[in-house]
């Protein structure tokens, strides 16, 4: 299992940040690996149980995962994506920023490889540390455009 965590601050308030991030179709704007992400459970408000199909390219390799929004509270959301070779759990916690302005975000991505893919776990860790840095930069930029 590989876990990558980043904590950073952005300008918008926590409610604005969570409202944006809970709609995983927005990952095309904040996740550097995401090529496409579509909602697959229908329309209407995004809430627990919402499902998304995500196509990503990381280190030159394409992968597709089906995600579900498992948790959505006033300060946390958890998205779990699965396919035959991996389970990816993204936990995002958003609290008021230092001094009560903006938001402090803790983004934790846990990737668990399955079957023969487990042999790649050490390489996955190296790749996802770089992806974590890129995600922090791109998510900060995308969120700071919100008002």
Short mmCIF file of N, CA, C and O in Angstrom, two decimals:
data_model
loop_
_atom_site.label_atom_id
_atom_site.label_comp_id
_atom_site.label_asym_id
_atom_site.label_seq_id
_atom_site.Cartn_x
_atom_site.Cartn_y
_atom_site.Cartn_z
N UNK A 1 0.84 -1.17 0.00
CA UNK A 1 0.00 0.00 0.00
C UNK A 1 0.89 1.24 0.00
O UNK A 1 1.92 1.28 0.65
N UNK A 2 0.47 2.24 -0.74
CA UNK A 2 1.20 3.49 -0.85
C UNK A 2 0.28 4.63 -0.41
O UNK A 2 -0.86 4.69 -0.84
N UNK A 3 0.79 5.50 0.46
CA UNK A 3 0.03 6.66 0.91
C UNK A 3 0.85 7.91 0.68
O UNK A 3 2.03 7.96 1.03
N UNK A 4 0.21 8.91 0.09
CA UNK A 4 0.84 10.20 -0.15
C UNK A 4 -0.08 11.26 0.47
O UNK A 4 -1.28 11.25 0.22
N UNK A 5 0.50 12.14 1.28
CA UNK A 5 -0.28 13.17 1.96
C UNK A 5 0.33 14.54 1.72
O UNK A 5 1.56 14.68 1.78
N UNK A 6 -0.52 15.51 1.46
CA UNK A 6 -0.09 16.90 1.33
C UNK A 6 -1.05 17.78 2.11
O UNK A 6 -2.27 17.56 2.09
N UNK A 7 -0.53 18.81 2.79
CA UNK A 7 -1.35 19.79 3.48
C UNK A 7 -0.94 21.17 2.97
O UNK A 7 0.25 21.48 2.91
N UNK A 8 -1.95 21.97 2.59
CA UNK A 8 -1.68 23.28 2.01
C UNK A 8 -2.89 24.18 2.23
O UNK A 8 -3.95 23.72 2.64
N UNK A 9 -2.71 25.47 1.96
CA UNK A 9 -3.81 26.43 2.16
C UNK A 9 -4.22 27.04 0.82
O UNK A 9 -3.41 27.15 -0.11
N UNK A 10 -5.50 27.45 0.78
CA UNK A 10 -6.05 28.13 -0.39
C UNK A 10 -6.92 29.28 0.10
O UNK A 10 -7.29 29.33 1.27
N UNK A 11 -7.30 30.17 -0.81
CA UNK A 11 -8.06 31.37 -0.45
C UNK A 11 -9.54 31.13 -0.15
O UNK A 11 -10.07 31.74 0.78
N UNK A 12 -10.27 30.29 -0.91
CA UNK A 12 -11.71 30.14 -0.66
C UNK A 12 -12.03 29.49 0.68
O UNK A 12 -11.21 28.73 1.24
N UNK A 13 -13.23 29.75 1.18
CA UNK A 13 -13.71 29.18 2.44
C UNK A 13 -13.96 27.68 2.29
O UNK A 13 -14.19 27.18 1.18
N UNK A 14 -13.92 26.94 3.40
CA UNK A 14 -14.11 25.49 3.36
C UNK A 14 -15.38 25.02 2.63
O UNK A 14 -15.33 24.06 1.86
N UNK A 15 -16.50 25.69 2.83
CA UNK A 15 -17.74 25.26 2.18
C UNK A 15 -17.63 25.34 0.66
O UNK A 15 -18.12 24.45 -0.06
N UNK A 16 -16.97 26.37 0.15
CA UNK A 16 -16.78 26.54 -1.29
C UNK A 16 -15.87 25.42 -1.82
O UNK A 16 -16.14 24.82 -2.86
N UNK A 17 -14.80 25.15 -1.09
CA UNK A 17 -13.84 24.11 -1.49
C UNK A 17 -14.50 22.74 -1.54
O UNK A 17 -14.39 22.00 -2.53
N UNK A 18 -15.22 22.38 -0.48
CA UNK A 18 -15.87 21.06 -0.44
C UNK A 18 -16.94 20.93 -1.51
O UNK A 18 -17.07 19.86 -2.13
N UNK A 19 -17.69 21.98 -1.76
CA UNK A 19 -18.72 21.93 -2.78
C UNK A 19 -18.11 21.65 -4.15
O UNK A 19 -18.66 20.91 -4.95
N UNK A 20 -16.97 22.22 -4.43
CA UNK A 20 -16.26 22.01 -5.69
C UNK A 20 -15.66 20.61 -5.77
O UNK A 20 -15.81 19.91 -6.77
N UNK A 21 -14.96 20.21 -4.71
CA UNK A 21 -14.24 18.93 -4.75
C UNK A 21 -15.15 17.71 -4.72
O UNK A 21 -14.79 16.66 -5.25
N UNK A 22 -16.33 17.82 -4.11
CA UNK A 22 -17.22 16.66 -4.03
C UNK A 22 -17.69 16.22 -5.41
O UNK A 22 -18.02 15.06 -5.62
N UNK A 23 -17.72 17.16 -6.37
CA UNK A 23 -18.07 16.82 -7.74
C UNK A 23 -16.78 16.38 -8.44
O UNK A 23 -16.01 17.20 -8.94
N UNK A 24 -16.56 15.08 -8.46
CA UNK A 24 -15.28 14.54 -8.93
C UNK A 24 -15.06 14.79 -10.42
O UNK A 24 -13.94 14.66 -10.90
N UNK A 25 -16.09 15.22 -11.17
CA UNK A 25 -15.86 15.57 -12.56
C UNK A 25 -14.90 16.76 -12.66
O UNK A 25 -14.24 16.94 -13.69
N UNK A 26 -14.80 17.54 -11.59
CA UNK A 26 -13.85 18.66 -11.55
C UNK A 26 -12.40 18.21 -11.47
O UNK A 26 -11.49 19.03 -11.60
N UNK A 27 -12.16 16.92 -11.28
CA UNK A 27 -10.78 16.41 -11.21
C UNK A 27 -9.99 16.74 -12.47
O UNK A 27 -8.76 16.84 -12.42
N UNK A 28 -10.67 16.91 -13.59
CA UNK A 28 -9.96 17.27 -14.81
C UNK A 28 -9.25 18.61 -14.67
O UNK A 28 -8.29 18.88 -15.38
N UNK A 29 -9.71 19.45 -13.74
CA UNK A 29 -9.10 20.76 -13.51
C UNK A 29 -8.02 20.72 -12.45
O UNK A 29 -7.08 21.52 -12.50
N UNK A 30 -8.14 19.82 -11.45
CA UNK A 30 -7.19 19.87 -10.33
C UNK A 30 -6.27 18.66 -10.22
O UNK A 30 -5.30 18.72 -9.47
N UNK A 31 -6.55 17.59 -10.92
CA UNK A 31 -5.70 16.39 -10.85
C UNK A 31 -4.91 16.27 -12.14
O UNK A 31 -5.48 16.06 -13.20
N UNK A 32 -3.59 16.43 -12.08
CA UNK A 32 -2.79 16.45 -13.30
C UNK A 32 -2.85 15.15 -14.11
O UNK A 32 -2.63 15.17 -15.31
N UNK A 33 -3.18 14.03 -13.49
CA UNK A 33 -3.25 12.77 -14.23
C UNK A 33 -4.59 12.53 -14.90
O UNK A 33 -4.69 11.73 -15.84
N UNK A 34 -5.64 13.20 -14.45
CA UNK A 34 -6.98 12.92 -14.96
C UNK A 34 -7.15 13.47 -16.37
O UNK A 34 -6.98 14.66 -16.61
N UNK A 35 -7.51 12.57 -17.29
CA UNK A 35 -7.80 12.96 -18.67
C UNK A 35 -9.30 13.19 -18.85
O UNK A 35 -9.71 14.05 -19.61
N UNK A 36 -10.12 12.37 -18.18
CA UNK A 36 -11.57 12.57 -18.22
C UNK A 36 -12.19 11.98 -16.96
O UNK A 36 -11.64 11.06 -16.36
N UNK A 37 -13.32 12.55 -16.57
CA UNK A 37 -14.05 12.04 -15.41
C UNK A 37 -15.52 12.40 -15.61
O UNK A 37 -15.85 13.57 -15.74
N UNK A 38 -16.36 11.37 -15.67
CA UNK A 38 -17.79 11.58 -15.91
C UNK A 38 -18.59 10.95 -14.78
O UNK A 38 -18.22 9.91 -14.23
N UNK A 39 -19.68 11.59 -14.47
CA UNK A 39 -20.59 11.04 -13.46
C UNK A 39 -21.40 9.93 -14.10
O UNK A 39 -21.92 10.09 -15.20
N UNK A 40 -21.53 8.81 -13.41
CA UNK A 40 -22.20 7.64 -13.99
C UNK A 40 -23.48 7.24 -13.28
O UNK A 40 -24.13 6.29 -13.71
N UNK A 41 -23.85 7.94 -12.23
CA UNK A 41 -25.04 7.55 -11.46
C UNK A 41 -26.25 8.43 -11.75
O UNK A 41 -27.24 8.37 -11.04
N UNK A 42 -26.18 9.23 -12.77
CA UNK A 42 -27.31 10.08 -13.11
C UNK A 42 -27.02 11.54 -12.84
O UNK A 42 -25.87 11.96 -12.81
N UNK A 43 -28.09 12.30 -12.63
CA UNK A 43 -27.95 13.73 -12.42
C UNK A 43 -28.49 14.09 -11.04
O UNK A 43 -28.89 13.22 -10.28
N UNK A 44 -28.51 15.37 -10.76
CA UNK A 44 -28.99 15.82 -9.46
C UNK A 44 -27.84 16.20 -8.57
O UNK A 44 -26.67 16.14 -8.96
N UNK A 45 -28.15 16.57 -7.34
CA UNK A 45 -27.10 16.98 -6.41
C UNK A 45 -26.10 15.84 -6.16
O UNK A 45 -26.48 14.67 -6.10
N UNK A 46 -24.84 16.22 -6.02
CA UNK A 46 -23.80 15.24 -5.71
C UNK A 46 -23.82 14.99 -4.21
O UNK A 46 -23.74 15.92 -3.41
N UNK A 47 -23.93 13.73 -3.83
CA UNK A 47 -23.92 13.35 -2.43
C UNK A 47 -23.32 11.97 -2.27
O UNK A 47 -22.83 11.37 -3.25
N UNK A 48 -23.33 11.47 -1.06
CA UNK A 48 -22.80 10.13 -0.80
C UNK A 48 -23.49 9.15 -1.74
O UNK A 48 -24.70 9.20 -1.93
N UNK A 49 -22.69 8.30 -2.35
CA UNK A 49 -23.20 7.34 -3.31
C UNK A 49 -23.03 7.77 -4.75
O UNK A 49 -23.19 6.95 -5.66
N UNK A 50 -22.69 9.04 -5.00
CA UNK A 50 -22.44 9.50 -6.37
C UNK A 50 -21.28 8.68 -6.94
O UNK A 50 -20.32 8.36 -6.24
N UNK A 51 -21.40 8.34 -8.23
CA UNK A 51 -20.38 7.50 -8.88
C UNK A 51 -19.80 8.23 -10.09
O UNK A 51 -20.50 8.97 -10.78
N UNK A 52 -18.52 7.95 -10.33
CA UNK A 52 -17.78 8.60 -11.40
C UNK A 52 -16.85 7.59 -12.08
O UNK A 52 -16.30 6.72 -11.42
N UNK A 53 -16.67 7.76 -13.39
CA UNK A 53 -15.70 6.96 -14.14
C UNK A 53 -14.54 7.88 -14.51
O UNK A 53 -14.73 8.89 -15.19
N UNK A 54 -13.34 7.53 -14.04
CA UNK A 54 -12.17 8.37 -14.20
C UNK A 54 -11.14 7.67 -15.09
O UNK A 54 -10.84 6.51 -14.89
N UNK A 55 -10.65 8.41 -16.07
CA UNK A 55 -9.57 7.93 -16.93
C UNK A 55 -8.36 8.82 -16.66
O UNK A 55 -8.44 10.05 -16.79
N UNK A 56 -7.26 8.18 -16.25
CA UNK A 56 -6.05 8.92 -15.92
C UNK A 56 -4.86 8.37 -16.67
O UNK A 56 -4.84 7.20 -17.07
N UNK A 57 -3.85 9.22 -16.82
CA UNK A 57 -2.58 8.78 -17.37
C UNK A 57 -1.51 9.23 -16.38
O UNK A 57 -1.36 10.43 -16.11
N UNK A 58 -0.80 8.25 -15.84
CA UNK A 58 0.25 8.52 -14.85
C UNK A 58 1.50 7.79 -15.30
O UNK A 58 1.45 6.58 -15.56
N UNK A 59 2.59 8.52 -15.39
CA UNK A 59 3.87 7.97 -15.83
C UNK A 59 3.72 7.26 -17.18
O UNK A 59 4.30 6.20 -17.40
N UNK A 60 2.90 7.85 -18.05
CA UNK A 60 2.74 7.31 -19.39
C UNK A 60 1.78 6.13 -19.51
O UNK A 60 1.55 5.63 -20.61
N UNK A 61 1.21 5.69 -18.39
CA UNK A 61 0.30 4.54 -18.42
C UNK A 61 -1.13 5.02 -18.14
O UNK A 61 -1.36 5.76 -17.19
N UNK A 62 -2.06 4.56 -18.99
CA UNK A 62 -3.47 4.90 -18.80
C UNK A 62 -4.12 3.90 -17.86
O UNK A 62 -3.80 2.71 -17.88
N UNK A 63 -5.04 4.40 -17.05
CA UNK A 63 -5.80 3.54 -16.16
C UNK A 63 -7.20 4.10 -16.01
O UNK A 63 -7.40 5.31 -16.10
N UNK A 64 -8.15 3.23 -15.78
CA UNK A 64 -9.53 3.63 -15.57
C UNK A 64 -9.99 3.08 -14.23
O UNK A 64 -9.76 1.91 -13.92
N UNK A 65 -10.60 3.94 -13.43
CA UNK A 65 -11.15 3.53 -12.14
C UNK A 65 -12.58 4.03 -12.02
O UNK A 65 -12.90 5.12 -12.51
N UNK A 66 -13.40 3.25 -11.36
CA UNK A 66 -14.76 3.66 -11.04
C UNK A 66 -14.77 4.10 -9.58
O UNK A 66 -14.44 3.31 -8.69
N UNK A 67 -15.13 5.36 -9.36
CA UNK A 67 -15.10 5.97 -8.04
C UNK A 67 -16.50 6.11 -7.47
O UNK A 67 -17.47 6.28 -8.20
N UNK A 68 -16.57 6.07 -6.14
CA UNK A 68 -17.80 6.37 -5.43
C UNK A 68 -17.48 7.34 -4.31
O UNK A 68 -16.48 7.20 -3.61
N UNK A 69 -18.35 8.33 -4.14
CA UNK A 69 -18.24 9.26 -3.01
C UNK A 69 -18.78 8.54 -1.79
O UNK A 69 -19.98 8.31 -1.68
N UNK A 70 -17.89 8.12 -0.90
CA UNK A 70 -18.26 7.29 0.25
C UNK A 70 -18.61 8.11 1.48
O UNK A 70 -19.42 7.69 2.30
N UNK A 71 -17.95 9.26 1.65
CA UNK A 71 -18.15 10.10 2.83
C UNK A 71 -18.22 11.55 2.39
O UNK A 71 -17.42 11.99 1.56
N UNK A 72 -19.17 12.29 2.97
CA UNK A 72 -19.26 13.73 2.74
C UNK A 72 -19.81 14.36 4.01
O UNK A 72 -20.96 14.16 4.36
N UNK A 73 -18.93 15.08 4.72
CA UNK A 73 -19.33 15.78 5.94
C UNK A 73 -19.00 17.26 5.77
O UNK A 73 -18.53 17.67 4.70
N UNK A 74 -19.18 18.03 6.82
CA UNK A 74 -18.90 19.46 6.75
C UNK A 74 -17.42 19.77 6.53
O UNK A 74 -17.06 20.88 6.14
N UNK A 75 -16.53 18.77 6.77
CA UNK A 75 -15.10 19.04 6.59
C UNK A 75 -14.32 17.93 5.90
O UNK A 75 -13.11 18.05 5.73
N UNK A 76 -14.98 16.85 5.47
CA UNK A 76 -14.25 15.73 4.89
C UNK A 76 -15.05 15.09 3.76
O UNK A 76 -16.27 14.95 3.84
N UNK A 77 -14.30 14.68 2.72
CA UNK A 77 -14.90 13.83 1.71
C UNK A 77 -13.94 12.70 1.41
O UNK A 77 -12.72 12.85 1.51
N UNK A 78 -14.52 11.52 1.11
CA UNK A 78 -13.74 10.34 0.78
C UNK A 78 -14.28 9.77 -0.52
O UNK A 78 -15.47 9.45 -0.62
N UNK A 79 -13.40 9.64 -1.50
CA UNK A 79 -13.71 9.01 -2.78
C UNK A 79 -12.90 7.74 -2.89
O UNK A 79 -11.68 7.75 -2.65
N UNK A 80 -13.56 6.63 -3.26
CA UNK A 80 -12.87 5.35 -3.41
C UNK A 80 -13.04 4.89 -4.85
O UNK A 80 -14.16 4.74 -5.34
N UNK A 81 -11.89 4.66 -5.51
CA UNK A 81 -11.89 4.19 -6.89
C UNK A 81 -11.33 2.79 -6.97
O UNK A 81 -10.36 2.46 -6.27
N UNK A 82 -11.94 1.98 -7.84
CA UNK A 82 -11.48 0.59 -7.96
C UNK A 82 -11.40 0.17 -9.43
O UNK A 82 -12.12 0.67 -10.29
N UNK A 83 -10.51 -0.77 -9.67
CA UNK A 83 -10.47 -1.55 -10.90
C UNK A 83 -9.86 -2.90 -10.53
O UNK A 83 -9.68 -3.20 -9.35
N UNK A 84 -9.53 -3.72 -11.51
CA UNK A 84 -9.03 -5.06 -11.21
C UNK A 84 -7.67 -5.07 -10.53
O UNK A 84 -7.33 -6.01 -9.83
N UNK A 85 -6.87 -4.03 -10.73
CA UNK A 85 -5.50 -4.05 -10.22
C UNK A 85 -5.25 -3.12 -9.03
O UNK A 85 -4.18 -3.20 -8.43
N UNK A 86 -6.20 -2.23 -8.70
CA UNK A 86 -5.92 -1.27 -7.63
C UNK A 86 -7.20 -0.74 -7.00
O UNK A 86 -8.27 -0.74 -7.60
N UNK A 87 -7.02 -0.27 -5.76
CA UNK A 87 -8.05 0.52 -5.07
C UNK A 87 -7.38 1.82 -4.65
O UNK A 87 -6.31 1.81 -4.03
N UNK A 88 -7.99 2.92 -5.02
CA UNK A 88 -7.47 4.24 -4.69
C UNK A 88 -8.47 4.94 -3.77
O UNK A 88 -9.65 5.06 -4.11
N UNK A 89 -8.00 5.38 -2.61
CA UNK A 89 -8.85 6.09 -1.66
C UNK A 89 -8.30 7.50 -1.48
O UNK A 89 -7.17 7.67 -1.05
N UNK A 90 -9.11 8.48 -1.86
CA UNK A 90 -8.74 9.89 -1.71
C UNK A 90 -9.55 10.46 -0.56
O UNK A 90 -10.78 10.50 -0.62
N UNK A 91 -8.85 10.89 0.49
CA UNK A 91 -9.49 11.52 1.64
C UNK A 91 -9.06 12.98 1.67
O UNK A 91 -7.86 13.27 1.72
N UNK A 92 -10.04 13.87 1.62
CA UNK A 92 -9.74 15.30 1.59
C UNK A 92 -10.45 15.94 2.78
O UNK A 92 -11.67 15.85 2.91
N UNK A 93 -9.65 16.56 3.64
CA UNK A 93 -10.18 17.26 4.80
C UNK A 93 -9.95 18.75 4.60
O UNK A 93 -8.85 19.17 4.21
N UNK A 94 -11.00 19.53 4.86
CA UNK A 94 -10.94 20.98 4.64
C UNK A 94 -11.41 21.68 5.90
O UNK A 94 -12.54 21.49 6.34
N UNK A 95 -10.53 22.48 6.50
CA UNK A 95 -10.85 23.22 7.72
C UNK A 95 -10.50 24.69 7.48
O UNK A 95 -9.77 25.02 6.54
N UNK A 96 -11.02 25.59 8.33
CA UNK A 96 -10.64 27.00 8.18
C UNK A 96 -9.12 27.16 8.22
O UNK A 96 -8.42 26.48 8.97
N UNK A 97 -8.64 28.06 7.38
CA UNK A 97 -7.20 28.30 7.30
C UNK A 97 -6.67 29.03 8.52
O UNK A 97 -7.42 29.47 9.39
N UNK A 98 -5.35 29.17 8.58
CA UNK A 98 -4.72 29.89 9.69
C UNK A 98 -5.31 31.30 9.81
O UNK A 98 -5.51 31.99 8.81
N UNK A 99 -5.62 31.69 11.01
CA UNK A 99 -6.20 33.01 11.24
C UNK A 99 -7.67 33.09 10.86
O UNK A 99 -8.24 34.18 10.82
N UNK A 100 -8.27 31.94 10.51
CA UNK A 100 -9.69 31.91 10.18
C UNK A 100 -10.02 32.36 8.77
O UNK A 100 -11.19 32.54 8.44
N UNK A 101 -9.01 32.54 7.92
CA UNK A 101 -9.29 32.93 6.54
C UNK A 101 -8.90 31.79 5.60
O UNK A 101 -7.94 31.05 5.85
N UNK A 102 -9.65 31.66 4.52
CA UNK A 102 -9.35 30.62 3.54
C UNK A 102 -9.55 29.23 4.12
O UNK A 102 -10.32 29.04 5.07
N UNK A 103 -8.85 28.28 3.54
CA UNK A 103 -8.99 26.88 3.94
C UNK A 103 -7.64 26.19 4.01
O UNK A 103 -6.74 26.50 3.22
N UNK A 104 -7.53 25.29 4.96
CA UNK A 104 -6.38 24.40 5.02
C UNK A 104 -6.87 23.04 4.55
O UNK A 104 -7.83 22.50 5.10
N UNK A 105 -6.21 22.50 3.56
CA UNK A 105 -6.61 21.23 2.96
C UNK A 105 -5.56 20.18 3.27
O UNK A 105 -4.36 20.41 3.09
N UNK A 106 -6.02 19.02 3.70
CA UNK A 106 -5.15 17.86 3.81
C UNK A 106 -5.68 16.84 2.81
O UNK A 106 -6.83 16.40 2.91
N UNK A 107 -4.85 16.52 1.85
CA UNK A 107 -5.21 15.58 0.78
C UNK A 107 -4.38 14.33 0.98
O UNK A 107 -3.15 14.39 0.99
N UNK A 108 -5.06 13.20 1.15
CA UNK A 108 -4.36 11.92 1.35
C UNK A 108 -4.85 10.94 0.29
O UNK A 108 -6.05 10.68 0.18
N UNK A 109 -3.91 10.44 -0.49
CA UNK A 109 -4.23 9.43 -1.50
C UNK A 109 -3.56 8.12 -1.09
O UNK A 109 -2.35 8.08 -0.85
N UNK A 110 -4.37 7.07 -0.97
CA UNK A 110 -3.85 5.75 -0.63
C UNK A 110 -4.14 4.83 -1.80
O UNK A 110 -5.29 4.73 -2.24
N UNK A 111 -3.10 4.18 -2.31
CA UNK A 111 -3.24 3.28 -3.44
C UNK A 111 -2.82 1.88 -2.99
O UNK A 111 -1.70 1.69 -2.51
N UNK A 112 -3.75 0.95 -3.13
CA UNK A 112 -3.45 -0.44 -2.80
C UNK A 112 -3.52 -1.26 -4.07
O UNK A 112 -4.55 -1.31 -4.74
N UNK A 113 -2.40 -1.87 -4.41
CA UNK A 113 -2.32 -2.70 -5.61
C UNK A 113 -2.85 -4.11 -5.28
O UNK A 113 -2.70 -4.58 -4.16
N UNK A 114 -3.43 -4.77 -6.28
CA UNK A 114 -4.00 -6.11 -6.11
C UNK A 114 -3.28 -7.11 -7.01
O UNK A 114 -2.80 -6.75 -8.09
N UNK A 115 -3.26 -8.37 -6.57
CA UNK A 115 -2.71 -9.45 -7.39
C UNK A 115 -1.26 -9.20 -7.76
O UNK A 115 -0.47 -8.70 -6.97
N UNK A 116 -0.93 -9.55 -9.01
CA UNK A 116 0.45 -9.41 -9.48
C UNK A 116 0.91 -7.96 -9.47
O UNK A 116 2.11 -7.68 -9.38
N UNK A 117 -0.03 -7.03 -9.54
CA UNK A 117 0.33 -5.60 -9.54
C UNK A 117 0.99 -5.18 -8.23
O UNK A 117 1.68 -4.16 -8.18
N UNK A 118 0.82 -5.97 -7.16
CA UNK A 118 1.46 -5.65 -5.87
C UNK A 118 2.98 -5.56 -6.01
O UNK A 118 3.63 -4.85 -5.25
N UNK A 119 3.53 -6.28 -6.98
CA UNK A 119 4.98 -6.26 -7.18
C UNK A 119 5.47 -4.86 -7.55
O UNK A 119 6.62 -4.53 -7.35
N UNK A 120 4.59 -4.04 -8.08
CA UNK A 120 4.97 -2.70 -8.50
C UNK A 120 4.87 -1.67 -7.38
O UNK A 120 5.21 -0.50 -7.59
N UNK A 121 4.48 -2.06 -6.18
CA UNK A 121 4.25 -1.11 -5.09
C UNK A 121 5.43 -0.17 -4.84
O UNK A 121 5.22 1.03 -4.67
N UNK A 122 6.70 -0.64 -4.81
CA UNK A 122 7.80 0.31 -4.57
C UNK A 122 7.90 1.38 -5.67
O UNK A 122 8.20 2.54 -5.38
N UNK A 123 7.66 1.02 -6.90
CA UNK A 123 7.70 1.99 -8.00
C UNK A 123 6.52 2.94 -7.89
O UNK A 123 6.66 4.15 -8.11
N UNK A 124 5.36 2.41 -7.53
CA UNK A 124 4.15 3.23 -7.37
C UNK A 124 4.40 4.33 -6.35
O UNK A 124 4.02 5.48 -6.55
N UNK A 125 5.08 4.01 -5.25
CA UNK A 125 5.37 5.00 -4.21
C UNK A 125 6.18 6.16 -4.78
O UNK A 125 5.86 7.33 -4.54
N UNK A 126 7.21 5.86 -5.55
CA UNK A 126 8.04 6.92 -6.14
C UNK A 126 7.24 7.79 -7.10
O UNK A 126 7.34 9.02 -7.06
N UNK A 127 6.46 7.15 -7.94
CA UNK A 127 5.66 7.89 -8.92
C UNK A 127 4.64 8.78 -8.22
O UNK A 127 4.47 9.95 -8.57
N UNK A 128 3.96 8.23 -7.20
CA UNK A 128 2.90 9.00 -6.56
C UNK A 128 3.42 10.11 -5.65
O UNK A 128 2.69 11.06 -5.37
N UNK A 129 4.65 10.05 -5.20
CA UNK A 129 5.22 11.19 -4.48
C UNK A 129 5.33 12.39 -5.43
O UNK A 129 5.00 13.51 -5.06
N UNK A 130 5.76 12.16 -6.66
CA UNK A 130 5.82 13.22 -7.66
C UNK A 130 4.41 13.69 -8.01
O UNK A 130 4.16 14.90 -8.09
N UNK A 131 3.50 12.75 -8.22
CA UNK A 131 2.11 13.10 -8.53
C UNK A 131 1.51 13.93 -7.39
O UNK A 131 0.77 14.89 -7.64
N UNK A 132 1.84 13.60 -6.14
CA UNK A 132 1.35 14.37 -4.99
C UNK A 132 1.77 15.83 -5.06
O UNK A 132 0.97 16.73 -4.80
N UNK A 133 3.02 16.07 -5.43
CA UNK A 133 3.49 17.45 -5.57
C UNK A 133 2.74 18.18 -6.68
O UNK A 133 2.31 19.32 -6.51
N UNK A 134 2.59 17.49 -7.81
CA UNK A 134 1.89 18.10 -8.95
C UNK A 134 0.42 18.37 -8.61
O UNK A 134 -0.15 19.40 -8.99
N UNK A 135 -0.21 17.44 -7.88
CA UNK A 135 -1.61 17.60 -7.51
C UNK A 135 -1.77 18.78 -6.56
O UNK A 135 -2.70 19.58 -6.72
N UNK A 136 -0.88 18.91 -5.59
CA UNK A 136 -0.95 20.06 -4.68
C UNK A 136 -0.88 21.36 -5.46
O UNK A 136 -1.70 22.27 -5.23
N UNK A 137 0.04 21.45 -6.39
CA UNK A 137 0.18 22.69 -7.19
C UNK A 137 -1.07 22.96 -8.02
O UNK A 137 -1.59 24.08 -8.02
N UNK A 138 -1.54 21.94 -8.71
CA UNK A 138 -2.68 22.14 -9.62
C UNK A 138 -3.98 22.35 -8.86
O UNK A 138 -4.81 23.17 -9.25
N UNK A 139 -4.16 21.65 -7.72
CA UNK A 139 -5.37 21.83 -6.93
C UNK A 139 -5.38 23.24 -6.32
O UNK A 139 -6.42 23.91 -6.31
N UNK A 140 -4.24 23.70 -5.84
CA UNK A 140 -4.15 25.05 -5.28
C UNK A 140 -4.55 26.09 -6.33
O UNK A 140 -5.35 26.99 -6.05
N UNK A 141 -4.02 25.93 -7.52
CA UNK A 141 -4.34 26.87 -8.60
C UNK A 141 -5.84 26.84 -8.93
O UNK A 141 -6.47 27.88 -9.06
N UNK A 142 -6.40 25.64 -9.07
CA UNK A 142 -7.83 25.52 -9.42
C UNK A 142 -8.71 26.09 -8.33
O UNK A 142 -9.68 26.82 -8.60
N UNK A 143 -8.42 25.78 -7.07
CA UNK A 143 -9.25 26.26 -5.97
C UNK A 143 -9.14 27.77 -5.79
O UNK A 143 -10.13 28.43 -5.46
N UNK A 144 -7.97 28.34 -6.01
CA UNK A 144 -7.81 29.78 -5.85
C UNK A 144 -8.53 30.57 -6.94
O UNK A 144 -8.71 31.78 -6.79
N UNK A 145 -8.97 29.89 -8.00
CA UNK A 145 -9.80 30.56 -9.02
C UNK A 145 -11.25 30.66 -8.59
O UNK A 145 -12.02 31.44 -9.15
N UNK A 146 -11.65 29.88 -7.58
CA UNK A 146 -13.04 29.91 -7.09
C UNK A 146 -13.24 31.14 -6.22
O UNK A 146 -12.34 31.59 -5.53
N UNK A 147 -14.45 31.62 -6.20
CA UNK A 147 -14.78 32.74 -5.29
C UNK A 147 -16.11 32.50 -4.67
O UNK A 147 -17.03 32.00 -5.07
#
